[in-house]
Coordinates of C-alpha atoms and ligand atoms in Angstrom, one line a residue:
M17 CA 0.0 0.0 0.0
E18 CA 1.1 3.5 -0.7
E19 CA 2.2 5.6 2.3
T20 CA 0.9 9.1 2.4
I21 CA 3.9 11.4 1.8
S22 CA 2.1 14.7 2.2
K23 CA 2.4 16.3 5.6
N24 CA -0.7 16.6 7.7
F25 CA -1.7 20.1 9.0
I26 CA -0.1 19.6 12.4
E27 CA 3.2 18.7 10.8
Q28 CA 3.0 21.8 8.7
I29 CA 2.4 24.0 11.7
I30 CA 5.3 22.4 13.6
E31 CA 7.7 22.7 10.7
K32 CA 6.8 26.4 10.3
D33 CA 7.5 26.9 14.0
I34 CA 10.9 25.2 13.7
E35 CA 11.8 27.2 10.6
E36 CA 10.8 30.5 12.2
G37 CA 12.8 29.6 15.3
T38 CA 9.9 29.8 17.7
C39 CA 10.3 26.2 18.5
K40 CA 13.7 24.8 19.3
K41 CA 12.7 21.3 20.4
V42 CA 9.3 19.8 19.9
V43 CA 7.5 18.7 23.1
T44 CA 4.1 17.0 22.9
R45 CA 2.0 15.3 25.5
F46 CA -0.8 12.9 26.1
P47 CA -2.8 14.1 29.1
P48 CA -5.5 11.5 30.0
E49 CA -7.8 12.1 32.9
P50 CA -7.7 8.9 35.0
N51 CA -11.4 8.5 35.1
G52 CA -11.8 5.4 32.9
Y53 CA -10.0 3.1 30.6
L54 CA -8.5 4.3 27.4
H55 CA -10.2 3.4 24.1
I56 CA -9.3 3.4 20.5
G57 CA -9.8 7.1 20.2
H58 CA -7.2 7.8 22.8
A59 CA -4.8 5.6 20.9
K60 CA -5.0 8.1 18.1
S61 CA -4.0 10.9 20.4
I62 CA -1.2 8.8 21.9
L63 CA 0.3 7.7 18.6
L64 CA -0.1 11.1 17.1
N65 CA 1.7 12.9 19.9
Y66 CA 4.3 10.3 20.3
G67 CA 4.8 10.1 16.6
L68 CA 5.3 13.8 16.2
A69 CA 7.8 14.0 19.1
K70 CA 9.8 11.2 17.4
E71 CA 9.5 12.6 13.9
Y72 CA 11.0 15.9 15.1
G73 CA 13.5 14.6 17.6
G74 CA 11.6 16.0 20.5
D75 CA 10.1 14.7 23.8
F76 CA 6.8 13.0 24.4
H77 CA 5.3 13.7 27.8
F78 CA 2.8 11.4 29.4
R79 CA 0.8 13.3 32.0
F80 CA -2.1 12.3 34.2
D81 CA -4.5 15.2 34.2
D82 CA -5.7 14.4 37.7
T83 CA -6.8 17.8 38.9
N84 CA -10.4 16.8 39.3
P85 CA -10.6 14.6 42.4
T86 CA -14.2 13.3 42.0
K87 CA -13.9 10.6 39.5
E88 CA -10.2 9.7 39.5
R89 CA -9.1 6.3 40.6
E90 CA -5.8 4.5 41.1
E91 CA -7.0 1.5 39.1
Y92 CA -7.4 3.8 36.0
V93 CA -3.9 5.1 36.4
E94 CA -2.5 1.6 36.2
S95 CA -4.5 0.6 33.3
I96 CA -3.8 3.7 31.3
K97 CA -0.1 3.2 31.9
A98 CA -0.3 -0.4 30.7
D99 CA -2.1 0.8 27.6
V100 CA 0.4 3.5 26.7
E101 CA 3.3 1.2 27.2
W102 CA 1.6 -1.5 25.2
L103 CA 1.2 0.8 22.3
G104 CA 4.9 1.5 22.4
A105 CA 4.7 5.2 23.1
D106 CA 8.0 5.5 24.9
Y107 CA 7.8 8.5 27.3
D108 CA 11.2 7.8 28.7
H109 CA 11.4 9.6 32.1
H110 CA 8.6 12.1 31.2
L111 CA 5.8 10.8 33.3
Y112 CA 3.9 13.5 35.1
F113 CA 0.9 14.1 37.4
A114 CA -0.9 17.4 37.1
S115 CA -1.7 17.2 40.8
N116 CA 2.0 17.7 41.5
Y117 CA 1.6 21.2 40.1
F118 CA -1.2 22.3 42.5
E119 CA 1.2 24.5 44.4
K120 CA 2.6 26.1 41.2
M121 CA -0.9 26.6 39.9
Y122 CA -1.9 28.3 43.1
E123 CA 1.1 30.7 42.7
C124 CA -0.1 31.5 39.2
A125 CA -3.5 32.3 40.5
E126 CA -2.0 34.7 43.1
F127 CA 0.1 36.2 40.3
L128 CA -3.1 37.0 38.3
I129 CA -4.8 38.4 41.4
K130 CA -1.9 40.7 42.0
K131 CA -2.0 41.8 38.4
G132 CA -5.7 42.6 38.8
K133 CA -6.5 39.8 36.3
A134 CA -8.5 37.6 38.7
Y135 CA -11.0 38.2 41.4
V136 CA -12.9 36.3 44.1
C137 CA -16.7 36.2 43.3
D138 CA -19.4 35.5 45.8
L139 CA -22.3 35.0 43.4
T140 CA -24.1 31.7 43.7
P141 CA -23.7 29.2 40.8
D142 CA -27.2 30.2 39.6
E143 CA -26.4 33.8 39.7
I144 CA -23.1 33.2 37.9
R145 CA -25.1 31.5 35.1
E146 CA -27.6 34.3 35.0
Y147 CA -24.9 37.0 34.8
R148 CA -23.1 35.1 32.1
G149 CA -25.7 36.0 29.4
T150 CA -26.4 33.8 26.4
L151 CA -25.0 33.3 23.0
T152 CA -27.1 36.2 21.7
E153 CA -26.9 38.5 24.8
P154 CA -23.8 39.8 26.5
G155 CA -23.2 39.0 30.2
K156 CA -23.2 41.5 33.1
N157 CA -20.3 42.3 35.4
S158 CA -20.4 40.6 38.8
P159 CA -20.8 43.1 41.6
Y160 CA -17.6 41.6 43.1
R161 CA -15.6 42.3 40.0
D162 CA -14.0 45.4 41.2
R163 CA -12.6 44.1 44.5
S164 CA -9.0 45.4 45.0
P165 CA -6.1 43.0 44.4
K166 CA -5.4 43.2 48.1
E167 CA -8.9 42.2 49.1
N168 CA -8.9 39.4 46.5
L169 CA -5.6 38.1 47.7
Q170 CA -6.8 37.9 51.3
L171 CA -10.1 36.2 50.2
F172 CA -8.3 33.7 48.0
R173 CA -5.9 32.8 50.8
D174 CA -8.8 32.3 53.1
M175 CA -10.5 30.1 50.5
K176 CA -7.4 28.0 50.5
A177 CA -7.2 28.0 54.3
G178 CA -10.7 26.5 54.4
K179 CA -12.5 29.5 55.9
Y180 CA -15.5 29.2 53.5
P181 CA -17.9 26.4 52.7
D182 CA -17.9 24.5 49.4
G183 CA -19.3 26.4 46.5
S184 CA -19.6 29.7 48.4
K185 CA -16.9 31.6 46.5
V186 CA -14.9 31.1 43.3
L187 CA -11.9 32.7 41.8
R188 CA -12.6 34.1 38.3
A189 CA -10.5 35.5 35.6
K190 CA -11.2 39.1 34.8
I191 CA -11.6 39.1 31.0
D192 CA -14.7 40.4 29.3
M193 CA -18.3 39.7 30.2
T194 CA -19.4 40.9 26.7
S195 CA -17.1 38.7 24.8
G196 CA -18.7 36.8 21.9
N197 CA -16.9 33.7 23.2
M198 CA -18.7 32.5 26.3
N199 CA -15.6 30.9 27.6
M200 CA -14.1 34.4 27.9
R201 CA -16.8 35.8 30.1
D202 CA -14.8 35.8 33.4
P203 CA -14.4 32.0 33.6
I204 CA -14.0 30.3 36.9
L205 CA -10.4 29.5 37.7
Y206 CA -10.8 27.9 41.2
R207 CA -13.6 26.4 43.2
I208 CA -13.9 25.4 46.8
A209 CA -14.5 21.6 47.2
R210 CA -13.6 19.5 50.1
M211 CA -12.7 16.3 48.4
E212 CA -10.1 13.7 49.0
H213 CA -7.6 13.6 46.1
H214 CA -5.9 10.3 45.2
N215 CA -2.5 12.0 45.2
T216 CA -2.7 15.0 47.5
G217 CA -5.2 13.6 50.0
D218 CA -7.0 16.5 51.9
T219 CA -4.2 19.0 51.5
W220 CA -6.3 21.2 49.2
C221 CA -9.9 22.3 49.6
I222 CA -9.7 24.5 46.5
Y223 CA -9.2 23.0 43.0
P224 CA -8.3 24.6 39.7
M225 CA -10.7 24.3 36.8
Y226 CA -9.6 22.4 33.7
D227 CA -9.4 25.5 31.5
F228 CA -7.0 27.1 33.9
A229 CA -5.0 24.0 34.9
H230 CA -4.4 22.6 31.5
P231 CA -2.5 25.4 29.8
L232 CA -0.5 25.8 33.0
E233 CA 0.5 22.1 33.0
D234 CA 1.6 22.4 29.4
A235 CA 3.5 25.6 30.1
F236 CA 5.2 24.2 33.3
E237 CA 6.5 21.2 31.2
G238 CA 7.7 23.3 28.3
V239 CA 5.2 21.6 26.0
T240 CA 5.4 23.3 22.6
H241 CA 2.4 21.9 20.8
S242 CA -0.6 21.0 22.8
I243 CA -2.7 18.9 20.6
C244 CA -6.3 18.3 21.6
T245 CA -9.6 17.5 20.1
L246 CA -12.0 19.9 18.3
E247 CA -14.3 20.5 21.2
F248 CA -11.6 22.7 22.7
E249 CA -11.4 25.0 19.8
D250 CA -13.6 27.6 21.5
H251 CA -11.4 27.4 24.6
R252 CA -8.3 28.3 22.7
P253 CA -8.6 32.0 23.4
L254 CA -8.8 31.3 27.1
Y255 CA -5.8 28.9 26.8
D256 CA -3.8 31.7 25.2
W257 CA -5.0 34.2 27.8
V258 CA -3.8 32.0 30.6
V259 CA -0.3 31.4 29.3
Q260 CA 0.1 35.0 28.3
E261 CA -1.2 36.6 31.5
C262 CA 0.9 34.2 33.5
E263 CA 3.8 35.5 31.4
F264 CA 5.5 32.3 30.3
E265 CA 8.4 32.9 28.1
N266 CA 7.7 30.3 25.5
P267 CA 4.0 29.7 25.7
P268 CA 2.7 26.4 24.3
K269 CA 0.4 26.5 21.3
Q270 CA -2.9 24.6 21.2
I271 CA -3.8 22.8 18.1
E272 CA -7.1 21.0 17.6
F273 CA -7.8 17.9 15.5
A274 CA -10.9 15.8 14.9
K275 CA -11.8 13.0 17.3
L276 CA -11.7 9.5 15.9
Y277 CA -15.1 7.9 15.7
L278 CA -15.9 4.4 14.6
T279 CA -19.3 4.0 12.9
N280 CA -21.8 2.1 15.1
V281 CA -19.2 1.5 17.8
V282 CA -19.4 2.7 21.4
T283 CA -16.2 4.7 22.1
G284 CA -17.2 7.2 24.7
K285 CA -15.7 6.5 28.1
R286 CA -19.1 7.3 29.7
Y287 CA -20.9 4.8 27.6
I288 CA -18.4 2.1 28.0
K289 CA -18.5 2.7 31.8
K290 CA -22.3 2.2 31.7
L291 CA -22.0 -1.1 29.9
V292 CA -19.4 -2.2 32.5
D293 CA -21.4 -0.9 35.5
E294 CA -24.6 -2.5 34.4
G295 CA -22.9 -5.9 33.9
I296 CA -23.8 -6.0 30.2
V297 CA -20.1 -6.8 29.5
D298 CA -17.5 -8.6 31.4
G299 CA -15.5 -5.6 32.6
W300 CA -13.5 -3.0 30.7
D301 CA -11.6 -5.6 28.8
D302 CA -14.6 -7.4 27.5
P303 CA -13.4 -8.3 23.9
R304 CA -16.5 -6.7 22.4
L305 CA -15.4 -3.3 23.5
V306 CA -12.9 -1.0 21.9
S307 CA -11.2 0.0 25.1
L308 CA -7.5 -0.7 24.5
S309 CA -7.5 -3.4 27.1
A310 CA -10.4 -5.0 25.3
L311 CA -8.7 -4.8 22.0
R312 CA -5.5 -6.3 23.5
R313 CA -7.5 -9.1 25.0
R314 CA -9.4 -9.7 21.8
G315 CA -6.0 -10.1 20.0
Y316 CA -5.3 -6.8 18.4
T317 CA -1.6 -5.9 18.2
P318 CA 0.0 -2.5 18.6
D319 CA 1.2 -2.8 15.0
S320 CA -2.3 -3.2 13.8
I321 CA -3.5 -0.2 15.7
R322 CA -0.6 1.9 14.4
K323 CA -1.3 0.9 10.9
F324 CA -5.0 1.8 11.4
M325 CA -4.1 5.3 12.6
E326 CA -1.9 5.7 9.6
L327 CA -4.7 4.8 7.3
V328 CA -7.1 7.1 9.2
G329 CA -4.8 10.1 9.1
V330 CA -5.3 13.4 10.9
A331 CA -8.1 15.7 10.0
K332 CA -9.6 19.0 11.1
S333 CA -13.2 17.9 10.5
H334 CA -15.2 15.1 12.1
S335 CA -15.7 11.9 10.3
S336 CA -16.5 8.4 11.2
V337 CA -14.4 5.4 10.3
D338 CA -15.7 2.0 9.5
Y339 CA -14.8 -0.8 12.0
A340 CA -13.9 -3.0 9.0
M341 CA -10.8 -0.9 8.5
L342 CA -9.6 -1.8 11.9
E343 CA -10.3 -5.5 11.0
Y344 CA -8.4 -5.1 7.8
C345 CA -5.4 -3.9 9.8
I346 CA -5.3 -6.8 12.2
R347 CA -5.7 -9.3 9.4
D348 CA -2.9 -7.6 7.5
D349 CA -0.7 -7.7 10.5
L350 CA -1.2 -11.3 11.4
K351 CA -1.4 -12.8 7.9
L352 CA 2.3 -13.5 7.5
K353 CA 3.4 -13.5 11.1
R354 CA 1.2 -16.1 12.8
P355 CA 0.9 -19.8 12.2
R356 CA -2.2 -21.4 10.6
M357 CA -3.7 -24.1 12.7
A358 CA -6.6 -26.5 12.4
A359 CA -9.6 -26.1 14.7
V360 CA -13.0 -27.5 14.1
L361 CA -15.7 -25.2 15.6
D362 CA -18.8 -27.4 15.0
P363 CA -17.5 -30.9 14.9
I364 CA -18.8 -34.1 13.4
K365 CA -16.8 -37.3 13.1
L366 CA -15.3 -38.5 9.9
V367 CA -14.4 -42.2 9.9
I368 CA -12.1 -43.5 7.2
T369 CA -13.1 -47.1 6.9
N370 CA -10.2 -48.4 4.8
Y371 CA -7.5 -46.7 7.0
P372 CA -5.6 -49.3 9.1
K373 CA -7.1 -49.5 12.5
D374 CA -4.9 -48.1 15.3
Q375 CA -2.5 -46.6 12.8
V376 CA -1.2 -43.1 13.3
E377 CA 1.0 -41.1 11.0
Y378 CA 2.4 -37.6 11.1
V379 CA 1.8 -35.4 8.2
D380 CA 3.8 -32.3 7.4
V381 CA 1.8 -29.1 7.6
P382 CA 3.3 -25.7 6.6
N383 CA 3.0 -23.2 9.4
N384 CA 2.0 -20.5 7.0
Q385 CA 1.5 -21.3 3.3
E386 CA 2.3 -17.6 2.4
N387 CA 5.5 -17.5 4.5
E388 CA 7.8 -20.4 4.0
E389 CA 10.2 -19.0 6.5
M390 CA 7.8 -20.1 9.2
G391 CA 8.7 -23.7 8.5
S392 CA 6.4 -26.7 9.1
R393 CA 5.1 -28.9 11.8
K394 CA 4.1 -32.5 12.2
V395 CA 0.4 -33.2 12.8
P396 CA -1.1 -36.6 13.7
F397 CA -3.5 -38.2 11.3
C398 CA -5.5 -41.4 11.8
G399 CA -8.7 -43.1 10.8
E400 CA -11.0 -41.0 13.0
L401 CA -11.2 -37.3 12.5
Y402 CA -13.3 -34.3 13.3
I403 CA -14.5 -32.1 10.5
E404 CA -16.8 -29.1 10.4
R405 CA -20.5 -30.0 10.2
E406 CA -21.0 -27.7 7.3
D407 CA -18.4 -29.6 5.3
F408 CA -20.8 -32.5 4.8
K409 CA -24.3 -32.4 3.2
I410 CA -26.9 -35.1 2.8
E411 CA -28.4 -33.2 -0.1
R412 CA -25.9 -31.5 -2.2
P413 CA -26.6 -27.8 -2.6
K414 CA -25.7 -26.2 -5.9
K415 CA -22.0 -25.6 -6.5
Y416 CA -21.2 -27.4 -3.2
R417 CA -17.8 -29.1 -3.5
R418 CA -17.3 -30.5 -0.1
L419 CA -18.4 -33.9 1.2
Y420 CA -21.6 -35.6 0.1
V421 CA -22.0 -39.3 -0.6
G422 CA -20.0 -40.2 -3.7
N423 CA -17.9 -37.0 -3.8
E424 CA -14.1 -36.9 -3.4
V425 CA -12.4 -34.1 -1.5
R426 CA -8.9 -33.3 -0.2
L427 CA -8.2 -33.5 3.5
M428 CA -5.9 -30.6 3.8
N429 CA -2.2 -31.7 3.8
A430 CA -3.3 -35.4 4.1
Y431 CA -5.2 -37.5 1.7
F432 CA -8.0 -37.6 -0.8
V433 CA -11.1 -39.2 0.6
T434 CA -14.4 -40.3 -1.0
C435 CA -17.5 -40.1 1.0
T436 CA -19.3 -43.5 1.3
G437 CA -22.1 -42.9 3.8
Y438 CA -23.2 -41.3 7.0
D439 CA -25.2 -42.0 10.2
A440 CA -27.9 -39.6 11.5
D441 CA -29.9 -39.6 14.7
E442 CA -33.7 -39.7 14.9
D443 CA -33.9 -36.0 14.3
G444 CA -31.9 -36.3 11.1
N445 CA -28.7 -34.7 12.6
V446 CA -25.7 -36.2 11.1
T447 CA -23.5 -37.9 13.7
T448 CA -20.8 -39.7 11.7
V449 CA -19.6 -39.5 8.1
Y450 CA -17.9 -42.4 6.4
A451 CA -15.2 -42.2 3.7
E452 CA -12.5 -44.2 2.0
Y453 CA -9.1 -42.7 1.5
D454 CA -6.6 -43.1 -1.4
P455 CA -3.3 -44.1 0.1
E456 CA -1.5 -42.9 -3.0
S457 CA -2.6 -39.3 -2.4
R458 CA -0.5 -38.6 0.7
G459 CA 0.2 -35.0 1.3
G460 CA -3.0 -34.1 -0.4
N461 CA -1.4 -34.5 -3.9
S462 CA -3.2 -36.1 -6.7
P463 CA -1.6 -39.5 -7.7
D464 CA -2.8 -39.5 -11.3
G465 CA -3.6 -35.9 -12.1
R466 CA -7.3 -36.3 -11.2
K467 CA -8.8 -33.2 -9.7
V468 CA -10.8 -32.8 -6.5
R469 CA -12.5 -29.4 -6.1
G470 CA -13.0 -29.2 -2.4
T471 CA -10.4 -29.1 0.4
I472 CA -11.5 -29.3 4.0
H473 CA -9.6 -29.2 7.2
W474 CA -9.7 -31.7 10.0
V475 CA -8.2 -32.7 13.4
A476 CA -7.4 -36.3 14.4
A477 CA -10.0 -37.2 17.0
P478 CA -7.9 -39.1 19.6
F479 CA -5.4 -36.2 19.7
A480 CA -7.6 -33.2 19.4
K481 CA -8.0 -30.9 22.3
K482 CA -11.4 -29.8 23.3
A483 CA -11.6 -26.1 23.6
E484 CA -14.0 -23.2 24.2
V485 CA -14.2 -20.7 21.3
R486 CA -15.9 -17.3 21.6
L487 CA -17.2 -15.5 18.6
Y488 CA -18.0 -11.8 18.7
E489 CA -20.2 -9.4 16.9
N490 CA -20.7 -5.7 17.5
I491 CA -22.2 -5.1 20.9
V492 CA -24.5 -2.6 19.1
D493 CA -27.4 -3.6 16.9
E494 CA -26.2 -1.8 13.8
E495 CA -29.6 -1.9 12.1
K496 CA -31.0 0.3 14.8
G497 CA -28.0 2.7 15.4
V498 CA -26.0 3.0 18.5
Y499 CA -28.2 5.0 20.9
N500 CA -31.9 5.0 21.8
E501 CA -33.7 8.2 22.4
D502 CA -33.2 7.9 26.1
G503 CA -29.4 7.5 25.7
S504 CA -29.4 3.8 26.3
I505 CA -27.5 1.6 23.9
N506 CA -29.2 -0.7 21.3
L507 CA -27.7 -4.0 22.2
N508 CA -27.1 -6.8 19.7
P509 CA -28.4 -10.0 21.4
N510 CA -25.9 -12.0 19.4
S511 CA -22.7 -10.1 20.2
L512 CA -21.2 -13.1 22.0
T513 CA -21.5 -16.8 20.8
V514 CA -19.8 -19.3 23.0
I515 CA -18.8 -22.7 21.5
E516 CA -18.1 -25.2 24.2
N517 CA -17.1 -28.2 22.1
A518 CA -14.6 -27.1 19.5
Y519 CA -11.7 -29.3 18.8
V520 CA -8.3 -27.9 18.1
E521 CA -5.1 -29.5 16.9
P522 CA -2.8 -30.7 19.7
T523 CA 0.0 -28.3 18.7
L524 CA -2.0 -25.5 20.3
E525 CA -1.2 -26.8 23.8
E526 CA 2.3 -25.3 23.3
Y527 CA 0.9 -21.8 23.2
G528 CA -0.2 -19.5 26.0
P529 CA -2.4 -16.5 26.8
G530 CA -2.3 -13.8 24.2
D531 CA -0.8 -15.9 21.5
S532 CA -2.7 -15.6 18.2
F533 CA -3.2 -17.8 15.1
Q534 CA -5.2 -18.2 12.0
F535 CA -7.6 -21.1 12.4
M536 CA -7.8 -22.3 8.8
R537 CA -10.9 -21.2 7.1
T538 CA -12.6 -19.6 10.2
G539 CA -10.5 -16.6 11.1
Y540 CA -7.8 -15.2 13.4
F541 CA -8.0 -16.2 17.0
C542 CA -6.1 -15.6 20.2
I543 CA -5.9 -17.4 23.5
D544 CA -7.9 -15.5 26.0
S545 CA -5.6 -13.9 28.6
K546 CA -8.2 -13.9 31.4
D547 CA -10.1 -17.2 31.2
S548 CA -7.9 -19.7 29.3
T549 CA -6.0 -22.4 31.3
K550 CA -4.0 -25.3 30.2
E551 CA -6.9 -27.7 31.0
H552 CA -9.6 -25.5 29.5
M553 CA -8.3 -23.5 26.6
V554 CA -10.4 -20.5 25.5
F555 CA -10.0 -18.8 22.1
N556 CA -11.3 -15.4 21.1
R557 CA -12.1 -14.8 17.5
I558 CA -10.3 -11.6 16.6
V559 CA -11.7 -11.3 13.1
S560 CA -13.0 -13.6 10.4
L561 CA -11.0 -14.1 7.2
K562 CA -13.2 -12.3 4.8
S563 CA -13.4 -8.6 4.5
S564 CA -15.7 -6.0 3.1
Y565 CA -13.0 -3.4 3.4
K566 CA -10.4 -2.6 0.7
P567 CA -7.8 0.0 1.2
N568 CA -7.5 2.4 -1.8
Ligands
ATP608 P1 -14.0 10.4 26.3 O1 -14.7 11.5 25.6 O2 -14.0 9.2 25.6 O3 -14.5 10.3 27.7 P2 -11.9 12.2 27.1 O4 -11.7 13.2 26.0 O5 -12.7 12.6 28.2 O6 -12.5 10.8 26.4 P3 -9.3 12.3 28.2 O7 -8.7 11.4 29.2 O8 -9.7 13.7 28.7 O9 -10.6 11.6 27.6 O10 -8.5 12.4 26.9 C1 -7.1 12.3 26.8 C2 -6.7 12.8 25.5 O11 -7.2 11.9 24.5 C3 -7.2 14.1 25.1 O12 -6.2 14.9 24.6 C4 -8.3 13.9 24.2 O13 -8.5 15.0 23.3 C5 -7.9 12.6 23.5 N1 -9.0 11.9 22.9 C6 -10.1 11.5 23.6 N2 -11.0 10.8 22.8 C7 -10.4 10.9 21.6 C8 -10.9 10.4 20.3 N3 -12.0 9.8 20.1 N4 -10.0 10.6 19.2 C9 -8.9 11.3 19.4 N5 -8.4 11.7 20.6 C10 -9.2 11.5 21.6
MG609 MG1 -12.2 14.2 29.5

């Protein structure tokens, strides 16, 4: 596939800054809020920021934006770290916690107060809203707006010292209550809230607001390009105001890009959390989700996700990407790297009546037909095999080339067999299929040039290992769209199919959790990292073999 050579708009901005000398060394950051697990959208931000730092020989900072104590949890910090590392975004020693900057942020607030650029306001939340005006009407100045810097400083220090109840006062920036941009109408910088913080405990009873904290965090760390998603575009003037009024020498620059959305896929942290909390899925790493831990458990690789982000590109306007593109990327990644194994998901027995009883032989099976370097393995073959139920038909459908009485097919890598009969139970379900093999066709090669048109896979019954296989579909019912009117999710009742009695070839016993394979004809699978044991192996289907997606 062709690589895009043209630079995206962010690269163009960075190169201009380097050329003009305003940027000496590029510093980017990924600033997750530890209030949930990361999802595929975050991977875009991680890889974009990390990629830019690498491309321009700069630094990539990984910072927990943990200034809001309500929702943050230690568990999320650990999972987010694991995900960033898994994606290969090497942050070196640049791991930061925004909560470590509380003291410095506080100093910036005092600095603004002393400059007459911030004031303590006693309006109630309702009054603040009322004074703020609307999109069509300008706001009104707060009656507390003209407090002197001295008075403000004292009040702010008292706020910090815990002299006032929660919500009774706020610190606001003094900007412009008539600004066309609502964010500039004297936004709140600090609020009083007695909340336990996971890092600072109860040291603080005032906490900075996101729009104040974020630009400061970037500035403290010397971030040059603060890349965020489009919903912050309207906040950029405030971002710029904060770093300018706090008089940073090399203020960071905010650049917005479009969020990544997948069509008919639940990506929002909030929605995923709901599915988890309501027990609809088996935790944040349920393989039907697109949280990064779920994708990892499902069998996606960092390479496949990187590839996906390259294909998606970076844009300035919203668009939604088809999930099939992600599937294309994992297929493409595994195709030549992973071995191809035999697994029968819906087994029926095939008995080869002319095969010597109790004989076992070992046939050579290439590990990957498209990659000779992967070598071959020996697989046991005998007179009793399992084959897929759909590979035998009593009545031959049109164009059907697999087993039916009288037809000859190839058992992959083994022999030609001709079907001679079958047993069925009272309900007409086939229980056993009978066939005769041609000893001259060993290796699946025609002894006399005669052609067989069907090839089926198999596992030797006495050697096969019973396994559980899980097949997945979108958790969302795509016909109906993702959300109902009340905000609930349209669930697909068939999003998980559990097959208890699959049979896999014995070679698979040598592999462990997280290992992936192609199961011939049925897709790519990986050994589940949570539920699979040596005794009871569990395989997740990552993706089927066929695709509707074609890259241009
Ligand atoms: P969500 O909206 O899913 O809850 P968030 O934006 O609240 O996510 P944060 O932890 O605040 O999550 O985000 C960390 C970084 O990841 C931010 O810079 C944010 O812009 C970016 N990000 C979040 N979602 C996406 C997405 N869908 N596509 C690209 N970047 C994203
Ligand atoms: Mg957020």
